[in-house]
Amino acid sequence: MTTTKIRFDGRILFLSCSSQAVQAQLRGRDLEVAEALPLRDDISTDEITPVVIMMTYDSRLGEFPYVGFKTEDVLPIANFAVKNGGFQVTVAGRRYGKGSSRESSPLAEKSAGIRLIIAESFERIYRQNCDNIGIYTSTDFGLIDRIRAGESIDIHEFLAGRDAVTQAVIRAGGLLPFSKAELPPRDEKVFNPIPDNRPLTLIEKIIERRRIDPDGAVVKGDGVFISADWRFSHDYFTGMCAHFMQEAFGEDVKLVRPHEIIAFQDHLILASQSFPHVRDNLLAAVGGLASAHDDFVRRYPVVAHGALQGQSGSEGICHALMTEQHALPGQVVVGTDSHSPHSGALGCLAFGAGATDIANSWATGYIRCRMPEIIRVELNGRLKSGVTAKDVVLELLRSAFIRQGNAIGAVFEYTGEAVQAMSIDERATLTNMVAELGGFTGIVQPDQKTVDFILERRGVSIELEDWLFSDEGAEYKEQFAIDCSRLTPLVAAPGDPGNGVALAELDEYIPVDIAYGGSCTAGKREDFDYYHEVLAWGVEHGLTLAEHTRLYLQFGTLAVRDYCIEKGYLDTFERLGVEMIMPGCGACANCGPGSSTRADQVTVSAINRNFPGRSGPGQVWLASPYTVAASALLGRLASFEELRELASQEVV
């Protein structure tokens, strides 16, 4: 068999916890491994390519890798530093590439000359994106000395531990070359009989039912291509997806089932109201991405959810609209965003993928995944008043099991009394934030609440198929339970969603400049029920927003806005001076009202992640809708329970 040897002649960049060590490398000094330790863990794609520089989808991204990388409160890596430094290898710690699914990050690294990334562990989407575009990855730190000694590395060393499909993709130089040679498009969907030789989880049933090569057993970790239903992109990545697809399959490519391909305008829709985009003269670049998105919609007969006419905002955020209007139990839903597991609340296999994967799915109808390990999370008991699904996720995020990376690439199957009591909106918070947990996706077994939700939101009556459940005796990687009756409101301190702490245990006084409620995670109908419950209580007790605090509330979809109008919520919000924002991703993507504009500002936010720079240069505390609204009234971090206690003592 012919072997491929790969030689790395460039320098090695250690992403160290020491800002001085990083700066020394940029000045030309090559460090020994010991000098670089400890390495930074949890480097997010927000740090590799901050959202404000994601205005292109080609080699120009090579100017920017790591410009948002922060250590010791310093941003040591400037534009062109990696490219001009002659680096070919990046080395980092655990959970490298966590957060957003943006393929811009590995593309920026590759365009700057990076050919190999070595880390203790990788996030699933990030590593798959590297495979797709031809960057090698490894967890073998022994390669460092061998590369420095001038040794050529056999490609087999980058295939070790990878499933057969991924190995084939890496050998082919990327997903699209592999797919073009091996996967002829197929208009008809694949529906296989579900194996009955062993107990299966719901996720395993969906994958077995939809995989395109049903012959032979598939074990955990095996790569498979499955027949996808809904395949969507949003305005940040539609142009990139179309570019990759046309480059591989030609300008006249015929899309497979275009009526199940959706293009959303939501991430950039409020750019004209975004402080950094206006300040940095990025609106023309945003216009370029929007034009590429519009070109795709005009060229192909796809479904489009676009901008509102005559006013700011969009029809809604992609994940919320997928759940409100499109996804159905048992379907396969994939999109260019890490929070695509949102639709798992309906009992779908829903997950995020990079631009190359989505481009491939448009042209072939297939999406790649692995047969995942499943974690069963039993949420027992009933949540106390003022405690929400967001608090449950923050509790999970601060657990040692999650912080040590044990859930990377796994499915979270949520069950138990607390889940059964939750609305679909609240279940969607659980599945949406699997992205922060490092998982592949989240899912809740569909039930009568699912049927009622689809009827209420769409006017469509469905019956659940008889296989939509996990079998008794199915295999799980881990099973654990949380007594939800013991949970109290939590927050996550700035820098990472895993920095969770119970509000009652927080002994600091944290003044709040900005309170923000919105995003796919917290712009749903029930989230607005919570905001209104707190604020209406405040009005009844003669309270107003704290003088130094601005409260922004953003609808997730137009249907949410209409719901709030129908319920009379807007009267309360207007009376308090709440700043209402039309649907869009907005401040969650640092692209709209509600983002901080100065480093000294403190935000309490109901969004899903608080990585450095995610929602402006200030410090972001994550919290539930209840806590966001209560903090806005008090002007400091506080729960609704504390607000009521203070009012009873007449000290508010």
XYZ file of C-alpha atoms in Angstrom:
652
model
C 0.000 0.000 0.000
C 1.297 3.434 -0.887
C 1.911 5.579 2.166
C 1.805 9.356 2.353
C 4.471 11.174 4.312
C 3.783 14.702 5.503
C 6.522 17.136 6.438
C 5.942 20.281 8.483
C 8.700 22.819 7.913
C 7.098 25.787 9.621
C 7.183 26.940 13.218
C 5.071 25.668 16.121
C 2.770 28.103 17.949
C 1.887 27.205 21.529
C -1.306 28.879 22.734
C -0.062 29.277 26.275
C -1.791 30.607 29.379
C 1.169 33.002 29.607
C 0.672 36.080 27.457
C 4.424 36.712 27.621
C 5.107 33.235 26.215
C 2.724 33.876 23.327
C 4.252 37.277 22.604
C 7.773 35.833 22.709
C 6.845 33.378 19.959
C 5.402 36.155 17.831
C 8.715 38.019 18.206
C 10.520 35.016 16.728
C 11.488 32.809 19.675
C 10.687 29.086 19.475
C 9.688 27.694 22.877
C 10.252 24.302 24.390
C 7.051 22.581 25.478
C 7.847 23.086 29.171
C 8.220 26.836 28.639
C 4.740 27.063 27.133
C 2.913 25.177 29.879
C 0.210 25.388 30.967
C -1.602 25.560 27.655
C -4.927 27.367 27.342
C -7.969 25.138 27.571
C -11.414 25.904 26.149
C -10.253 28.066 23.248
C -13.463 28.915 21.427
C -14.110 29.688 17.803
C -15.143 33.152 19.037
C -11.481 33.608 19.978
C -10.061 32.053 16.813
C -12.271 34.215 14.569
C -14.376 36.816 16.430
C -17.731 37.471 14.805
C -16.822 41.013 13.756
C -14.144 39.746 11.350
C -16.201 36.969 9.740
C -17.025 39.063 6.712
C -15.428 36.890 4.081
C -15.308 33.214 3.166
C -12.014 32.834 1.347
C -8.246 33.040 1.918
C -8.485 36.622 3.189
C -9.430 35.094 6.530
C -5.729 34.233 6.884
C -5.157 37.713 8.300
C -7.154 36.992 11.428
C -6.610 33.669 13.254
C -6.483 34.011 17.053
C -7.039 37.777 17.116
C -9.676 37.154 19.806
C -7.474 34.744 21.798
C -7.351 36.051 25.354
C -5.075 35.051 28.215
C -4.160 36.919 31.394
C -6.684 39.516 30.237
C -4.492 40.257 27.205
C -5.145 39.840 23.457
C -1.571 39.066 22.378
C -2.112 38.076 18.725
C -2.613 40.818 16.135
C -3.740 40.688 12.514
C -1.231 38.899 10.223
C 0.837 37.744 13.233
C 0.355 34.033 12.535
C 0.811 34.317 8.787
C 3.871 36.548 9.076
C 5.323 34.374 11.854
C 5.730 31.351 9.583
C 3.730 29.012 11.809
C 2.443 25.687 10.489
C 1.475 23.909 13.727
C -0.756 25.121 16.565
C -0.687 23.476 20.003
C -3.338 23.959 22.704
C -5.057 22.281 25.673
C -8.465 20.693 26.201
C -11.718 21.268 24.261
C -10.108 23.182 21.429
C -12.563 24.858 19.049
C -15.571 24.867 21.371
C -18.581 27.060 20.711
C -19.845 28.158 17.318
C -19.728 25.759 14.378
C -18.222 28.430 12.127
C -15.942 26.908 9.506
C -14.365 30.352 9.242
C -12.090 29.381 12.145
C -10.200 26.441 10.597
C -10.331 28.198 7.225
C -8.614 31.227 8.793
C -5.983 28.960 10.336
C -5.390 27.128 7.069
C -5.215 30.397 5.111
C -2.588 31.676 7.554
C -0.425 28.605 6.952
C -1.532 26.277 9.760
C -1.526 22.678 8.543
C -1.708 20.755 11.835
C -3.373 21.381 15.185
C -2.378 19.380 18.241
C -4.613 19.579 21.295
C -5.512 17.471 24.299
C -9.067 17.218 22.956
C -11.230 18.809 20.267
C -14.845 19.818 19.992
C -16.739 17.618 17.535
C -17.804 20.200 14.946
C -14.467 21.974 14.934
C -12.482 18.793 14.308
C -14.881 17.661 11.608
C -14.532 21.053 9.927
C -10.752 20.603 9.938
C -11.140 17.188 8.323
C -13.472 18.659 5.725
C -11.080 21.367 4.537
C -7.793 19.473 4.878
C -6.225 20.511 8.202
C -4.650 17.635 10.116
C -5.468 17.231 13.813
C -3.924 15.115 16.531
C -3.954 14.569 20.294
C -0.413 13.112 20.205
C 1.984 15.609 21.805
C 4.868 13.294 20.936
C 4.642 14.651 17.385
C 6.104 17.981 18.501
C 9.681 16.739 19.014
C 9.512 14.584 15.890
C 8.385 17.509 13.744
C 11.138 19.718 15.169
C 13.651 16.983 14.376
C 12.625 17.203 10.723
C 10.825 13.866 10.631
C 8.119 13.343 8.025
C 4.930 11.996 9.593
C 3.004 9.141 7.995
C -0.609 10.063 7.293
C -1.644 6.925 9.199
C -0.791 8.762 12.420
C -3.527 11.285 11.668
C -6.000 8.493 10.955
C -5.494 6.595 14.209
C -8.627 6.437 16.298
C -10.780 7.962 13.552
C -13.708 6.115 12.034
C -13.460 4.636 8.538
C -15.534 7.361 6.871
C -13.433 10.122 8.426
C -10.237 8.329 7.396
C -11.471 8.219 3.818
C -12.339 11.933 3.924
C -8.892 12.838 5.279
C -7.163 10.702 2.653
C -9.212 12.355 -0.101
C -8.101 15.791 1.072
C -11.543 16.824 2.313
C -15.223 16.022 2.305
C -16.228 17.413 -1.051
C -13.561 15.573 -3.095
C -14.543 12.372 -1.286
C -18.258 12.936 -1.742
C -17.967 13.818 -5.411
C -16.164 10.536 -6.058
C -18.098 8.231 -3.734
C -21.624 9.595 -3.072
C -23.909 10.020 -6.080
C -26.857 12.322 -5.285
C -30.174 10.695 -4.480
C -33.502 12.524 -4.649
C -35.429 9.918 -2.677
C -35.012 9.811 1.068
C -33.723 6.684 2.767
C -36.003 4.915 5.281
C -34.692 1.589 6.553
C -36.419 -0.895 8.861
C -35.282 -0.292 12.432
C -33.133 -3.204 13.699
C -34.845 -5.259 16.391
C -31.908 -7.438 17.457
C -31.048 -5.271 20.478
C -32.524 -2.399 22.510
C -31.852 1.010 20.905
C -32.040 4.600 22.033
C -34.223 7.007 20.082
C -31.172 8.625 18.458
C -29.820 5.229 17.388
C -33.191 4.389 15.853
C -33.218 7.574 13.807
C -29.663 7.003 12.536
C -30.289 3.334 11.718
C -33.498 4.270 9.932
C -31.806 6.930 7.808
C -28.280 5.683 7.107
C -27.582 5.240 3.423
C -25.678 1.949 3.724
C -27.779 -0.224 6.027
C -25.714 -3.368 5.501
C -23.551 -4.436 8.416
C -23.601 -3.403 12.059
C -22.606 0.076 13.129
C -20.958 0.491 16.528
C -20.399 3.584 18.634
C -17.921 5.917 16.959
C -18.450 4.616 13.441
C -18.944 7.264 10.798
C -22.072 7.135 8.670
C -23.804 9.183 6.022
C -27.501 9.615 6.663
C -30.359 10.863 4.534
C -31.240 14.337 5.813
C -34.591 16.092 5.842
C -34.129 19.802 6.608
C -30.792 21.378 5.681
C -30.422 25.066 6.464
C -27.940 27.900 6.462
C -27.970 31.444 7.758
C -26.635 34.650 6.281
C -23.145 34.339 7.769
C -22.537 31.092 5.873
C -24.932 30.783 2.933
C -22.365 32.378 0.625
C -19.584 30.138 1.908
C -21.741 27.016 1.489
C -22.734 28.018 -2.040
C -19.116 28.812 -2.915
C -17.888 25.404 -1.700
C -20.750 23.570 -3.413
C -20.309 25.260 -6.785
C -16.530 24.873 -6.624
C -16.918 21.108 -6.141
C -20.028 20.305 -8.180
C -20.148 23.111 -10.732
C -22.283 26.199 -11.248
C -25.174 24.173 -12.691
C -25.445 21.799 -9.732
C -28.974 20.528 -9.082
C -29.980 20.682 -5.424
C -31.495 17.601 -3.850
C -35.018 18.311 -2.548
C -34.645 22.108 -2.540
C -38.039 22.461 -0.821
C -36.308 21.121 2.310
C -33.393 23.556 2.088
C -33.902 26.792 4.015
C -31.916 30.038 3.920
C -32.370 32.280 6.972
C -31.487 35.945 7.364
C -31.052 36.360 11.103
C -27.436 36.717 12.232
C -26.550 39.941 10.400
C -29.983 41.469 10.091
C -29.350 44.173 12.725
C -25.806 45.090 11.664
C -26.786 48.698 10.983
C -27.627 49.007 14.705
C -24.442 47.259 15.834
C -21.808 49.473 17.450
C -18.701 47.524 16.285
C -20.005 47.034 12.755
C -20.715 50.743 12.341
C -17.549 51.859 14.138
C -15.275 49.572 12.131
C -16.906 50.339 8.777
C -18.032 46.742 8.367
C -21.443 47.401 6.872
C -20.160 47.108 3.307
C -18.658 43.721 4.149
C -21.918 42.673 5.811
C -23.623 43.720 2.599
C -21.342 41.365 0.706
C -22.412 38.410 2.846
C -26.054 39.437 2.501
C -25.668 39.677 -1.277
C -24.170 36.190 -1.457
C -27.099 34.923 0.622
C -29.610 36.667 -1.646
C -27.882 35.357 -4.775
C -28.302 31.793 -3.520
C -31.992 32.346 -2.764
C -32.583 33.835 -6.228
C -30.672 31.124 -8.055
C -32.204 28.054 -6.413
C -35.829 27.158 -5.523
C -35.188 26.975 -1.771
C -37.296 28.150 1.158
C -36.292 31.597 2.444
C -37.006 33.343 5.734
C -35.821 36.871 5.121
C -35.739 40.459 6.286
C -38.862 42.343 7.272
C -40.048 44.917 4.790
C -40.068 48.534 5.937
C -38.639 47.828 9.386
C -35.585 46.305 11.028
C -35.364 42.651 11.947
C -36.191 39.340 10.333
C -38.972 36.773 10.380
C -37.110 35.041 13.159
C -34.015 33.205 14.384
C -33.352 30.015 12.432
C -33.602 27.560 15.351
C -36.812 29.024 16.713
C -38.405 29.055 13.249
C -37.314 25.475 12.561
C -39.134 24.378 15.711
C -42.161 26.620 15.226
C -42.735 25.941 11.528
C -40.781 23.044 10.032
C -39.204 20.200 12.034
C -41.187 17.086 12.950
C -40.491 14.228 15.396
C -38.060 11.649 14.042
C -36.679 13.871 11.281
C -33.031 14.733 10.593
C -32.368 18.478 10.846
C -28.957 20.034 10.171
C -27.823 23.639 9.977
C -24.786 25.907 9.858
C -24.994 26.713 13.543
C -23.977 24.893 16.700
C -27.371 25.532 18.330
C -29.223 23.469 15.736
C -29.964 20.829 18.450
C -32.777 23.235 19.425
C -35.194 21.097 17.364
C -34.281 18.066 19.442
C -37.015 19.344 21.758
C -39.477 17.875 19.226
C -37.760 14.486 19.136
C -35.603 15.183 16.060
C -32.011 14.263 15.358
C -30.904 17.882 14.992
C -27.283 19.019 14.917
C -24.943 21.711 13.706
C -22.447 21.263 10.888
C -19.867 23.308 9.053
C -20.286 24.991 5.697
C -18.666 22.127 3.786
C -20.996 19.556 5.339
C -24.056 21.666 4.549
C -22.858 22.346 0.997
C -22.452 18.618 0.533
C -25.939 17.951 1.909
C -27.474 20.405 -0.566
C -25.890 18.629 -3.515
C -26.268 15.011 -2.343
C -29.055 14.904 0.263
C -26.656 13.285 2.750
C -25.088 14.523 5.981
C -22.165 12.919 7.790
C -22.189 12.011 11.459
C -20.946 9.320 13.804
C -22.963 6.778 15.717
C -22.684 8.645 19.004
C -22.499 7.661 22.616
C -25.609 8.590 24.592
C -25.785 10.214 28.014
C -29.115 9.810 29.786
C -29.898 12.765 32.030
C -32.829 12.130 34.333
C -34.255 15.360 35.706
C -36.220 14.300 38.766
C -38.546 16.339 40.910
C -40.187 19.642 40.084
C -38.388 22.932 39.531
C -39.107 25.601 42.106
C -40.856 28.787 41.105
C -38.316 31.096 39.457
C -36.021 28.222 38.416
C -35.920 27.331 34.723
C -34.374 25.026 32.152
C -31.542 27.568 31.818
C -30.636 26.970 35.465
C -30.648 23.216 34.827
C -28.167 23.635 31.972
C -25.916 25.924 34.029
C -25.940 23.265 36.749
C -24.854 20.647 34.203
C -22.197 22.946 32.769
C -20.506 23.469 36.123
C -20.318 19.739 36.881
C -16.888 18.104 36.870
C -18.122 15.536 34.334
C -18.813 18.222 31.745
C -15.892 20.522 32.581
C -13.458 17.636 32.064
C -14.772 17.141 28.527
C -16.461 13.787 29.105
C -19.480 14.721 27.021
C -17.703 15.791 23.847
C -19.570 14.387 20.870
C -22.223 12.676 22.989
C -25.997 12.896 22.802
C -27.900 14.203 25.817
C -31.171 12.333 26.178
C -33.290 14.260 28.661
C -35.948 12.434 30.629
C -37.658 12.471 34.000
C -40.496 14.195 35.805
C -39.075 17.702 35.379
C -38.723 17.265 31.609
C -42.227 15.874 31.272
C -43.534 18.963 33.084
C -41.650 21.369 30.804
C -43.152 23.089 27.797
C -41.550 22.572 24.386
C -40.022 26.063 24.705
C -38.264 25.027 27.911
C -37.206 21.659 26.493
C -35.683 23.599 23.592
C -33.424 25.428 26.061
C -32.134 22.043 27.256
C -31.385 20.781 23.756
C -30.181 24.131 22.367
C -27.431 24.437 24.962
C -26.009 20.973 24.317
C -23.652 23.055 22.162
C -22.186 24.534 25.362
C -22.032 21.093 26.980
C -19.805 19.922 24.129
C -22.302 17.342 22.957
C -23.402 16.216 19.513
C -27.057 16.937 20.124
C -29.855 16.754 22.661
C -33.220 15.062 22.399
C -36.464 14.683 24.310
C -38.866 11.844 23.566
C -41.908 13.354 21.840
C -45.212 13.178 23.710
C -48.637 14.773 23.735
C -47.070 18.162 24.485
C -45.147 17.817 21.220
C -48.338 17.065 19.296
C -50.121 19.996 20.955
C -47.216 22.372 20.237
C -47.224 21.565 16.514
C -50.992 21.958 16.325
C -50.923 25.272 18.211
C -47.980 26.803 16.368
C -48.692 25.488 12.837
C -52.296 24.351 12.786
C -51.020 20.909 11.769
C -52.328 17.749 13.400
C -49.868 14.859 13.666
C -49.798 11.404 15.198
C -46.598 10.135 16.768
C -45.142 7.044 15.116
C -44.901 4.019 17.382
C -41.091 3.764 17.348
C -40.333 7.242 18.746
C -38.915 6.225 22.111
C -35.797 4.669 23.642
C -36.068 0.958 24.341
C -35.807 -0.360 27.855
C -32.310 -1.775 28.310
C -30.697 0.495 25.678
C -26.993 1.159 26.162
C -25.799 4.481 27.594
C -22.303 5.861 28.101
C -23.431 7.454 31.332
C -26.654 7.814 33.274
C -27.090 10.349 36.005
C -29.859 12.153 37.747
C -30.393 15.688 39.002
C -32.845 16.451 41.785
C -34.378 19.531 40.218
C -36.359 20.329 43.346
C -33.076 21.309 45.024
C -31.926 23.694 42.290
C -31.840 27.432 42.863
C -31.157 30.189 40.308
C -27.641 30.065 38.859
C -25.416 32.382 36.858
C -22.230 31.745 34.874
C -19.378 34.137 35.509
C -17.766 35.912 32.529
C -15.526 33.980 30.160
C -17.209 30.599 29.866
C -20.690 29.089 30.300
C -19.098 26.511 32.608
C -18.292 29.136 35.249
C -21.532 28.418 37.067
C -22.365 29.485 40.584
C -25.611 29.524 42.533
C -26.727 33.128 42.963
C -27.328 32.515 46.659
C -23.658 31.542 47.033
C -22.328 34.600 45.208
C -20.874 36.879 47.851
C -19.963 39.673 45.432
C -22.079 42.708 44.660
C -22.190 42.750 40.855
C -23.643 45.976 39.421
C -25.279 45.543 36.029
C -25.087 48.059 33.180
C -26.955 46.002 30.565
C -29.643 43.362 30.983
C -30.431 41.421 27.822
C -33.140 38.889 27.107
C -33.334 37.274 23.710
C -31.517 34.904 21.310
C -32.609 31.453 20.178
C -32.170 30.266 23.750
C -34.230 32.953 25.462
C -36.464 34.708 22.943
C -39.302 32.174 22.970
C -42.875 32.646 24.189
C -42.280 31.125 27.608
C -39.142 33.202 28.090
C -41.299 36.288 27.570
C -43.782 34.913 30.085
C -40.916 34.942 32.589
C -39.685 38.433 31.689
C -43.203 39.768 31.986
C -43.927 37.981 35.266
C -41.007 39.737 36.936
C -41.525 43.133 35.343
C -45.297 43.168 35.955
C -44.608 42.322 39.590
C -42.165 45.212 39.675
C -44.742 47.621 38.262
C -47.309 46.461 40.820
C -44.824 47.230 43.587
C -43.869 50.638 42.266
C -40.473 49.640 40.904
C -38.693 50.959 37.827
C -35.576 49.897 35.987
C -32.426 50.759 37.889
C -31.174 54.183 36.842
C -27.836 52.905 35.548
C -29.243 49.768 33.853
C -30.680 49.358 30.351
C -32.939 46.402 29.666
C -33.207 45.006 26.129
C -35.741 42.335 25.172
C -35.616 40.788 21.727
C -38.295 38.607 20.145
C -37.070 35.309 18.752
C -39.674 35.308 15.981
C -42.535 37.444 14.716
C -44.923 34.908 16.238
C -43.391 35.637 19.645
C -43.942 39.356 19.095
C -47.567 38.719 18.156
C -47.993 36.542 21.240
C -46.677 39.344 23.448
C -49.060 41.822 21.825
C -51.980 39.450 22.345
C -51.068 38.912 26.011
C -50.679 42.641 26.658
C -47.028 42.335 27.632
C -45.884 45.307 25.563
C -47.812 47.737 27.758
C -45.784 46.648 30.777
C -42.509 46.765 28.864
C -43.261 50.228 27.505
C -44.221 51.545 30.933
C -40.819 50.532 32.291
C -38.834 51.829 29.333
C -37.677 48.428 28.117
C -35.911 48.675 24.756
C -37.659 46.216 22.453
C -35.827 44.672 19.500
C -37.285 42.925 16.483
C -36.298 39.310 15.720
C -32.670 38.498 14.938
C -29.584 37.113 16.631
C -28.469 40.612 17.601
C -26.307 40.999 20.684
C -25.806 37.243 21.021
C -23.676 37.471 17.871
C -22.326 40.920 18.831
C -24.351 42.299 15.954
C -27.121 44.470 17.283
C -28.500 46.482 20.209
C -27.722 45.140 23.658
C -24.014 44.413 23.184
C -21.559 46.143 25.463
C -19.394 48.864 23.915
C -16.757 49.233 26.650
C -14.628 46.754 28.568
C -15.811 48.108 31.917
C -19.469 47.349 31.256
C -21.189 44.401 32.933
C -24.019 42.534 31.222
C -26.428 39.946 32.591
C -27.713 38.005 29.629
C -30.066 35.129 28.898
C -28.058 34.112 25.794
C -26.261 30.785 25.598
C -22.554 31.604 25.805
C -20.293 34.264 27.271
C -16.917 33.623 25.680
C -14.618 36.679 25.537
C -15.940 39.186 23.018
C -19.096 37.206 22.332
C -21.457 40.074 23.130
C -19.085 43.036 23.120
C -15.880 43.850 25.038
C -17.536 43.916 28.484
C -18.069 41.157 31.028
C -21.099 38.910 30.428
C -22.858 36.919 33.160
C -25.234 34.252 31.864
C -28.559 33.868 33.626
C -32.170 32.810 33.212
C -34.898 35.166 31.978
C -36.135 35.549 35.555
C -32.701 36.665 36.759
C -32.182 39.028 33.820
C -35.437 40.852 34.549
C -34.914 40.929 38.317
C -31.361 42.233 37.901
C -32.613 45.015 35.633
C -34.968 46.212 38.366
C -32.333 46.048 41.117
C -29.366 47.195 39.023
C -27.258 44.270 40.196
C -27.201 40.506 39.848
C -30.193 39.154 41.721
C -32.832 36.452 41.501
C -36.568 37.078 41.383
C -36.796 35.471 44.834
C -34.281 37.929 46.275
C -36.070 40.846 44.641
C -39.341 39.831 46.309
C -37.652 39.338 49.672
C -36.096 42.790 49.507
C -39.408 44.328 48.541
C -41.097 42.676 51.511
C -38.451 44.269 53.711
C -39.020 47.599 51.920
C -35.327 47.970 51.038
C -35.630 47.980 47.238
